[in-house]
Amino acid sequence: MSVVDICLRVERLNNIDLLKKIADKVYSAVKPLLGTKKAGKIVGSGFGGDKTALIDEVAEETVIRHLKRHHLACTFIGEERGVENLSSKPEFYLMVDAVDGTTNAIRGLRFVSTSLALSSSNSLGGIEAAVVMDLSDGGIYEAAKGEGARYDGKKIRTSDASVLDEAVVGVDFSRVPDAVEKIVPLVRAAKSVRSLGSAALEICHVASGCLDAYVDLRGKLRTVDIAAAMLIVEEAGGVFLQPDGASFGNYPLTELNRFSVIASANKQIHGKIASLISGL
Amino acid sequence: MSVVDICLRVERLNNIDLLKKIADKVYSAVKPLLGTKKAGKIVGSGFGGDKTALIDEVAEETVIRHLKRHHLACTFIGEERGVENLSSKPEFYLMVDAVDGTTNAIRGLRFVSTSLALSSSNSLGGIEAAVVMDLSDGGIYEAAKGEGARYDGKKIRTSDASVLDEAVVGVDFSRVPDAVEKIVPLVRAAKSVRSLGSAALEICHVASGCLDAYVDLRGKLRTVDIAAAMLIVEEAGGVFLQPDGASFGNYPLTELNRFSVIASANKQIHGKIASLISGL
């Protein structure tokens, strides 16, 4: 390993540590609000036009405060605030979905996460470090580019599932009526279907082998929703593509785009899912 | 309160304590198996013809051992063994689904429960005490007839949700293709849909107000699956009926029946769900 390689590796591990510190702050801020009415109070509307609940605002402001206090010169891209340069010379991009699974968080369903991704360039393919924290217990999914993925420090790999009738598949079809019909062939073919309510955490469950795939055909997931989980599932050996097979690599972090996604444990299961939903 | 009433109350509380002790034993036996390949090894087939995984067998045998060791004279009704008199003069009926959410347990998805219900008569309406333990963390949902429902010792109540477009609804449509079409109108009408993979625990989430309803139209749930959760959701103020409005009260505990169920937070939301799926 050359000195340059070693330096790059140290930098990536430092980046992961930074994201973990931020996630810890969010965890402490959000914990007392989980399952409370107060958490769901509408306090405004976010970057993409969705309503902002108090818990979303508290979590995102916690991130912003940490970044400012430590004079971290970045371009912040958050679910609520949108794009904001925290320095005249930003050194990196930080993608923040401070609470992914807001409905679960408000209702007290314990499947909710914070999703953080860091990149030195303005593209999804440039993400170098990612952390998704399970806010119910502080468990951490992490990945640094080229270094694999981990859950609570231990390496994780996607499953070797290759047939749908033995597969457990996460889906989301809430709030978009057409999405129900689109997903029916997959629901019929899979062994079991789950709908857990936090896309980032469900994609991390594909990374750890708990799920064999996660499919959301609603065309609603934003860049901030998927940035961290994409690196984690890819570093765990998974496949992360749009339903038409297109990759996400070239999309700019600073643009508001909305996607449908298929996160799969491997190429075989991806192929089977893609062929089931093609032509829809 | 008369002396008879006090004696009855003490007996019910004693019954809850017995169920909690059994749940603790299951928790200890099952914990090391959660998320392991070993847990999923098929070791036979159960009472209703479903395959028995090792984790199901280990959990149910743990219950049987506890009952025998303490010479508890009951008619045992379990998912795997079916009906078994543990004494020539059984004094009560014990309904046991030792692991509800076997797929989750095997795959490491942390939504799995043990479900225990006690009755002095051979009918679902006679259930007097019920415990559902969340096997991911040992959290306990409990109810004694007429005494309300509790989660970890604190009284719980169902939600006051009255309109579907603000409701979070749990559903199960895995493995039964027709069930997907049946549930589509509800999925379109609800704010959010979850599919979490343990019916007993999902019905308890209706009891605690985390979900507004749980709907399973597959006609697959057995008496052992619903016995405990039914009492818990009813004691929390909820409504637990078949899709045609029929109650479960008269079904014998010792017969193998399979049901579709609608567990609702209250009469209003039940009426809205029932009218959406009627005529299917």
Tab-separated table of N, CA, C and O in Angstrom, chain A residues 13 16 18 59 64 82 95 135 158 164 197-198 206 235:
chain	number	residue	atom	x	y	z
A	13	LEU	N	-11.619	6.689	7.003
A	13	LEU	CA	-11.997	6.250	8.354
A	13	LEU	C	-12.319	7.466	9.231
A	13	LEU	O	-13.246	7.434	10.042
A	16	ILE	N	-15.848	8.484	8.388
A	16	ILE	CA	-16.825	7.626	9.075
A	16	ILE	C	-16.984	8.082	10.537
A	16	ILE	O	-18.103	8.172	11.052
A	18	LEU	N	-16.525	11.023	11.780
A	18	LEU	CA	-17.292	12.274	11.804
A	18	LEU	C	-18.791	11.968	11.696
A	18	LEU	O	-19.608	12.482	12.468
A	59	ALA	N	-33.978	17.164	14.620
A	59	ALA	CA	-32.858	16.311	14.216
A	59	ALA	C	-31.926	17.047	13.252
A	59	ALA	O	-30.698	17.031	13.411
A	64	ILE	N	-26.872	20.597	11.951
A	64	ILE	CA	-26.355	21.922	11.571
A	64	ILE	C	-25.532	22.532	12.721
A	64	ILE	O	-24.433	23.052	12.501
A	82	GLY	N	-32.675	21.856	2.510
A	82	GLY	CA	-32.159	21.835	1.143
A	82	GLY	C	-30.663	22.078	1.154
A	82	GLY	O	-29.966	21.682	2.094
A	95	MET	N	-24.716	14.795	2.908
A	95	MET	CA	-26.131	14.491	2.627
A	95	MET	C	-26.788	14.011	3.909
A	95	MET	O	-26.330	13.027	4.505
A	135	LEU	N	-32.301	4.402	14.926
A	135	LEU	CA	-32.557	5.303	16.065
A	135	LEU	C	-33.324	4.628	17.200
A	135	LEU	O	-33.512	5.228	18.264
A	158	THR	N	-24.495	-9.195	1.866
A	158	THR	CA	-25.862	-9.477	1.432
A	158	THR	C	-26.073	-10.994	1.368
A	158	THR	O	-25.117	-11.764	1.403
A	164	LEU	N	-37.097	-16.107	-5.998
A	164	LEU	CA	-38.037	-15.225	-5.298
A	164	LEU	C	-38.935	-15.975	-4.320
A	164	LEU	O	-39.316	-15.409	-3.291
A	197	GLY	N	-41.125	0.856	6.684
A	197	GLY	CA	-41.358	2.287	6.866
A	197	GLY	C	-40.147	3.192	6.964
A	197	GLY	O	-40.303	4.372	7.263
A	198	SER	N	-38.935	2.685	6.722
A	198	SER	CA	-37.756	3.558	6.621
A	198	SER	C	-36.867	2.989	5.518
A	198	SER	O	-36.180	1.978	5.709
A	206	VAL	N	-31.038	-5.110	3.640
A	206	VAL	CA	-30.592	-5.900	2.481
A	206	VAL	C	-29.075	-6.104	2.597
A	206	VAL	O	-28.560	-7.206	2.383
A	235	GLU	N	-21.355	-1.795	-0.949
A	235	GLU	CA	-20.131	-2.290	-0.296
A	235	GLU	C	-20.350	-3.655	0.365
A	235	GLU	O	-19.402	-4.379	0.631
